[in-house]
Coordinates of C-alpha atoms in Angstrom, one line a residue:
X1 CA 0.0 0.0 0.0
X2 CA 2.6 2.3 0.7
X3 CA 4.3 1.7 -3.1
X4 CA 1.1 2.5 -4.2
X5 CA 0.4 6.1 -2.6
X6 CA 4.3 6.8 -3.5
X7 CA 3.0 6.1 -7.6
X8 CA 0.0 7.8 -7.2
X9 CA 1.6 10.9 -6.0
X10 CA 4.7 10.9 -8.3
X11 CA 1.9 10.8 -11.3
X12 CA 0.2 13.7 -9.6
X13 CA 3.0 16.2 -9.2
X14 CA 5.1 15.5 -12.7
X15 CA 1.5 16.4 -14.3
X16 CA 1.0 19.4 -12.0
X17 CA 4.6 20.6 -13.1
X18 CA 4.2 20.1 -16.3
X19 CA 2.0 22.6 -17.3
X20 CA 4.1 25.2 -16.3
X21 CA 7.1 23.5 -18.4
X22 CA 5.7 22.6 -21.3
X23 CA 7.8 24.3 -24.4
X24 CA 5.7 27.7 -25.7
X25 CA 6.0 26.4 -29.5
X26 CA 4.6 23.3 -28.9
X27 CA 1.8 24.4 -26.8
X28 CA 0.9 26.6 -29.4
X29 CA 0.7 24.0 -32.2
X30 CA -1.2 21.6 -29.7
X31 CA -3.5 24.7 -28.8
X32 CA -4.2 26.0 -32.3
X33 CA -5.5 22.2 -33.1
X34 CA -7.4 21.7 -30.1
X35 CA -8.6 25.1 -29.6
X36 CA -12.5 24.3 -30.7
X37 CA -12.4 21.4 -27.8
X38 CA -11.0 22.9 -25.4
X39 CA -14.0 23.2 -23.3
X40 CA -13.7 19.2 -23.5
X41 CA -10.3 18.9 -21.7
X42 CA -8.7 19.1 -18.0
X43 CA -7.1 16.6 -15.8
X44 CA -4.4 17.6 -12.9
X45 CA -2.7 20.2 -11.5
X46 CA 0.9 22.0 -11.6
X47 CA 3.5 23.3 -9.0
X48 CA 2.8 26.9 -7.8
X49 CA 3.9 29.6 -5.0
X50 CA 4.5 28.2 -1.8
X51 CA 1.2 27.5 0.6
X52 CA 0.3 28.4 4.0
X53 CA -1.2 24.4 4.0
X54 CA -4.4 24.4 7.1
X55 CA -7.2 22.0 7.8
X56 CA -9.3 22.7 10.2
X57 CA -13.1 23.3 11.3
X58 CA -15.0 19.5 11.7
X59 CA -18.5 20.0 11.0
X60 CA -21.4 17.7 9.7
X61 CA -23.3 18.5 6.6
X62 CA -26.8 16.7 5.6
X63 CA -29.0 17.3 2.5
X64 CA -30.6 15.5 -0.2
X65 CA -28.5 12.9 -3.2
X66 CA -25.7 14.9 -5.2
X67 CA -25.1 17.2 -2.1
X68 CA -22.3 17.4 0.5
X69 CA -23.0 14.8 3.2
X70 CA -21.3 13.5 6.6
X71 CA -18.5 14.9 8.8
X72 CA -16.6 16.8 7.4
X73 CA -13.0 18.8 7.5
X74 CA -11.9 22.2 5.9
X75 CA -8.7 22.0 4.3
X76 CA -6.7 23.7 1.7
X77 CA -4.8 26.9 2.2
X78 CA -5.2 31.0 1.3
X79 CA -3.0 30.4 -1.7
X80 CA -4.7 27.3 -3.1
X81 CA -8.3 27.4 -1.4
X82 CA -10.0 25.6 0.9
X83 CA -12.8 22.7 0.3
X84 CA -14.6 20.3 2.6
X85 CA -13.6 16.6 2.8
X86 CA -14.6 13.5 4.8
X87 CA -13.3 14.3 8.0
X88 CA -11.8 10.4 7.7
X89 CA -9.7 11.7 5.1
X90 CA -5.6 12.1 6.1
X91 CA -2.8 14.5 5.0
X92 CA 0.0 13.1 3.5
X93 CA 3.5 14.8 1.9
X94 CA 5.4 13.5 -1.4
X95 CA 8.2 12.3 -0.7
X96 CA 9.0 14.4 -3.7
X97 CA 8.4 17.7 -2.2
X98 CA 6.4 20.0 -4.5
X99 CA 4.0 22.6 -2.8
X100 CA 0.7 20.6 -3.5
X101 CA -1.8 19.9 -1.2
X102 CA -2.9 16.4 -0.8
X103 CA -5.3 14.0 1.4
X104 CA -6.0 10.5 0.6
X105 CA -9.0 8.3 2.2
X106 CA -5.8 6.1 3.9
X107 CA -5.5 3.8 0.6
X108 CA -3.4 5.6 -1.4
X109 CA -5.3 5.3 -4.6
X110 CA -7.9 8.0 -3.6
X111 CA -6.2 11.5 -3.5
X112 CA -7.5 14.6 -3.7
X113 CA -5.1 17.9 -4.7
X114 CA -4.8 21.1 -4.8
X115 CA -2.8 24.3 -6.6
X116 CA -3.2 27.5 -8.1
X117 CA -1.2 29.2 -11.0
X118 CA -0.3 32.6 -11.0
X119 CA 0.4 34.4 -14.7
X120 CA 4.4 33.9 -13.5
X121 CA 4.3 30.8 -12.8
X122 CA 2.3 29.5 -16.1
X123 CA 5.4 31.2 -18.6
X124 CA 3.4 32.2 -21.1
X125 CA 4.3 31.9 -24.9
X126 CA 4.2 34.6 -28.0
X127 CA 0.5 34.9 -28.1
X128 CA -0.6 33.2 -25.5
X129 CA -3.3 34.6 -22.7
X130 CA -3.4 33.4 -19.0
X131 CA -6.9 31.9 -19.1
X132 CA -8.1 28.5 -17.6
X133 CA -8.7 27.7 -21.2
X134 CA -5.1 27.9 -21.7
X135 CA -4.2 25.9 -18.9
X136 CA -7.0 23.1 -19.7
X137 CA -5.1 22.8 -22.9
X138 CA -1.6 22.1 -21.8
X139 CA -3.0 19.8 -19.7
X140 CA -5.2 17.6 -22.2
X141 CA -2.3 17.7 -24.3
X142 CA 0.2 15.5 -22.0
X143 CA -2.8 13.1 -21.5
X144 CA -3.4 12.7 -25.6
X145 CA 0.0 12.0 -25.4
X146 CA 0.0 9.0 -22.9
X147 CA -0.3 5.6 -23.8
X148 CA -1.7 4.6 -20.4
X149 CA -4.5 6.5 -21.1
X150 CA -7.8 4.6 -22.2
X151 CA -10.2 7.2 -22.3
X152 CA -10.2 11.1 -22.3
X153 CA -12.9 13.5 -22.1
X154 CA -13.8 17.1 -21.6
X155 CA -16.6 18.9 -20.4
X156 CA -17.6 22.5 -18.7
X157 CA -18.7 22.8 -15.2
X158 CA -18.9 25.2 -12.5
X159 CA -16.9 25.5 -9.2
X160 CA -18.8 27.3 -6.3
X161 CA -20.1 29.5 -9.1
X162 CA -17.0 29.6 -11.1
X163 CA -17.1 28.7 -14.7
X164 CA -14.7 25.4 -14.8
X165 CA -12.9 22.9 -17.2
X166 CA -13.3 19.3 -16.4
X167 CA -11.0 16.9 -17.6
X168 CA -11.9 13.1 -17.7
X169 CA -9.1 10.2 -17.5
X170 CA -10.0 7.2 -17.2
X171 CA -6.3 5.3 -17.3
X172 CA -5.8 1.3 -18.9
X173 CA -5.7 0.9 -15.1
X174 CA -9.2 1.5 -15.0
X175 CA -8.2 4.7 -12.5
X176 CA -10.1 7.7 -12.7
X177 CA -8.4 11.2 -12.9
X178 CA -10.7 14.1 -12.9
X179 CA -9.3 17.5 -12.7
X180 CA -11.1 20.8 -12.5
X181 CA -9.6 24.3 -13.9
X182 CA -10.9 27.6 -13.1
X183 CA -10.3 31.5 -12.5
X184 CA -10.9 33.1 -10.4
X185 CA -9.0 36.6 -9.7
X186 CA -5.8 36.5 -10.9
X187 CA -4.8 33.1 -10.2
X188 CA -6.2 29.9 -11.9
X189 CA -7.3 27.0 -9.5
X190 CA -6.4 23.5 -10.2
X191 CA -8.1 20.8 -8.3
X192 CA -7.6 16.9 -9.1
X193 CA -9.4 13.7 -7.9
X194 CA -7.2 10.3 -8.6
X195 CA -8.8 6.8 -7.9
X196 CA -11.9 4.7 -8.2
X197 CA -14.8 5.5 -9.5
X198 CA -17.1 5.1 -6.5
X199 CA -15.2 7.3 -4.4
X200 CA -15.0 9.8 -7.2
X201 CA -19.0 10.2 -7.0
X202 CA -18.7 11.5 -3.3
X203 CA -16.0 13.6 -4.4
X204 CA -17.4 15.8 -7.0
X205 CA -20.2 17.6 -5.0
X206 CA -17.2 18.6 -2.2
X207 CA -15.3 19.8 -5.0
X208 CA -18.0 21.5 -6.7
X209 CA -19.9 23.2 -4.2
X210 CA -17.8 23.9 -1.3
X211 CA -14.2 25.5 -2.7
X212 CA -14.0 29.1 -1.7
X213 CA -10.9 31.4 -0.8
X214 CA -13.0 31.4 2.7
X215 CA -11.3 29.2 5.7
X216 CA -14.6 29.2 7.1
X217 CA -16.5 28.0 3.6
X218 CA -18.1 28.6 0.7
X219 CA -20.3 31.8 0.4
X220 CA -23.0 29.5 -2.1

C-alpha cells in the first residue's frame, strides 16, 4: 500500500509541473488544433507559490443525493483554497516535495489535490493569454499524449459559481483522474481527484460546491 500512494503521488506532481514546463511552440501548435475542444479537456494540477497548508473546522453536513454529506473537515490553504472533505480523510506529503496539497482516504489510490497558477508561474508563450482555457489545454495535451490512457474526455462545469474545465481520464488501469480548472482573480485553480470511480461520486459535490478562498466556507 505504501508503493502505491508513492506512484500515485509521483503521477500527480510530474502532471502538476508540467503545465508550467511545457515548451511555448509546442503548446501553441497543440492549442491551435485543439482550440474548438477545449471546453472538452482538463485533468491535474501544476507546482505553484509556496502555501500556507491548514485543515481545520469538523463540521457535519446533511442534505438530499448529489449534495455534500457526513462529517466533514476544511482544508486547503489562502493560496490554493479551501474545500470540505470527509473528516476520515488524512494528509500526507510526497516524498518528492512540491508545494501541493494532498489527502487521501488512507488507501493511497484515492487522492484529492490542490494548486493554483499565477500568470508567472504559467510562462506564457508569444500569443498566449493566462486563461483557464489555456491551462486546460496544456493539460489535455500531455494526457493525448500518454499511452496509459484509455479514455479522455472534456466537459464545462462550474466550481462554487466559477465557470470550470473538467478533464476526464480514465487510465488502462481502470483509475479515474478528474481535474477541474478555473479562474478566479488573478490566479487559476487546479483541483484533481485520482482513484476509483465510487469514491469519485462522493467527491465531486465537495469539490464542486464547497471551494471558496474562505477558511470558514463557501459563500453558495
Amino acid at each position: 500500500m505504501k508503493k502505491r500512494l508513492v506512484l500515485c503521488t509521483v503521477t500527480a506532481l510530474s502532471i502538476f509541473s508540467l503545465v508550467a514546463c511545457i515548451n511555448p511552440s509546442k503548446r501553441n501548435s497543440q492549442q491551435s488544433s485543439g482550440t474548438s475542444s477545449s471546453s472538452n479537456k482538463v485533468k491535474k494540477t501544476l507546482s505553484s507559490s509556496s502555501s500556507e497548508e491548514e485543515s481545520s473546522n469538523e463540521k457535519s453536513q446533511s442534505s438530499s443525493e448529489g449534495k455534500v454529506t457526513g462529517t466533514t473537515q476544511r482544508v486547503g490553504s489562502s493560496d490554493y483554497g479551501y474545500i470540505d472533505i470527509p473528516s476520515n480523510w488524512i494528509r500526507f506529503r510526497d516524498v518528492n516535495g512540491g508545494d501541493d496539497i494532498q489527502y487521501t482516504d488512507g488507501s493511497g489510490y484515492n487522492i484529492i489535490t490542490l494548486n493554483a497558477l499565477t500568470e508567472e508561474k504559467a510562462k506564457l508563450g508569444p500569443g498566449e493569454t493566462f486563461t483557464a482555457n489555456l491551462v486546460a489545454n496544456r493539460l489535455a495535451s500531455h494526457w493525448q499524449d500518454s499511452q496509459d490512457v484509455e479514455k479522455l474526455w472534456g466537459a464545462k462545469t462550474t466550481v462554487s459559481g466559477n465557470e470550470a474545465y473538467q478533464l476526464n481520464v480514465i487510465m488502462k488501469s481502470g483509475q479515474y483522474v478528474i481535474t477541474w480548472v478555473f479562474q478566479s482573480g488573478e490566479k487559476i485553480y487546479l483541483i484533481a481527484f485520482e482513484g476509483d470511480k465510487e469514491t469519485l461520486g462522493t467527491i465531486i459535490p465537495y469539490v464542486e460546491e464547497t471551494w471558496s478562498l474562505d477558511k470558514k466556507g463557501s459563500a453558495l
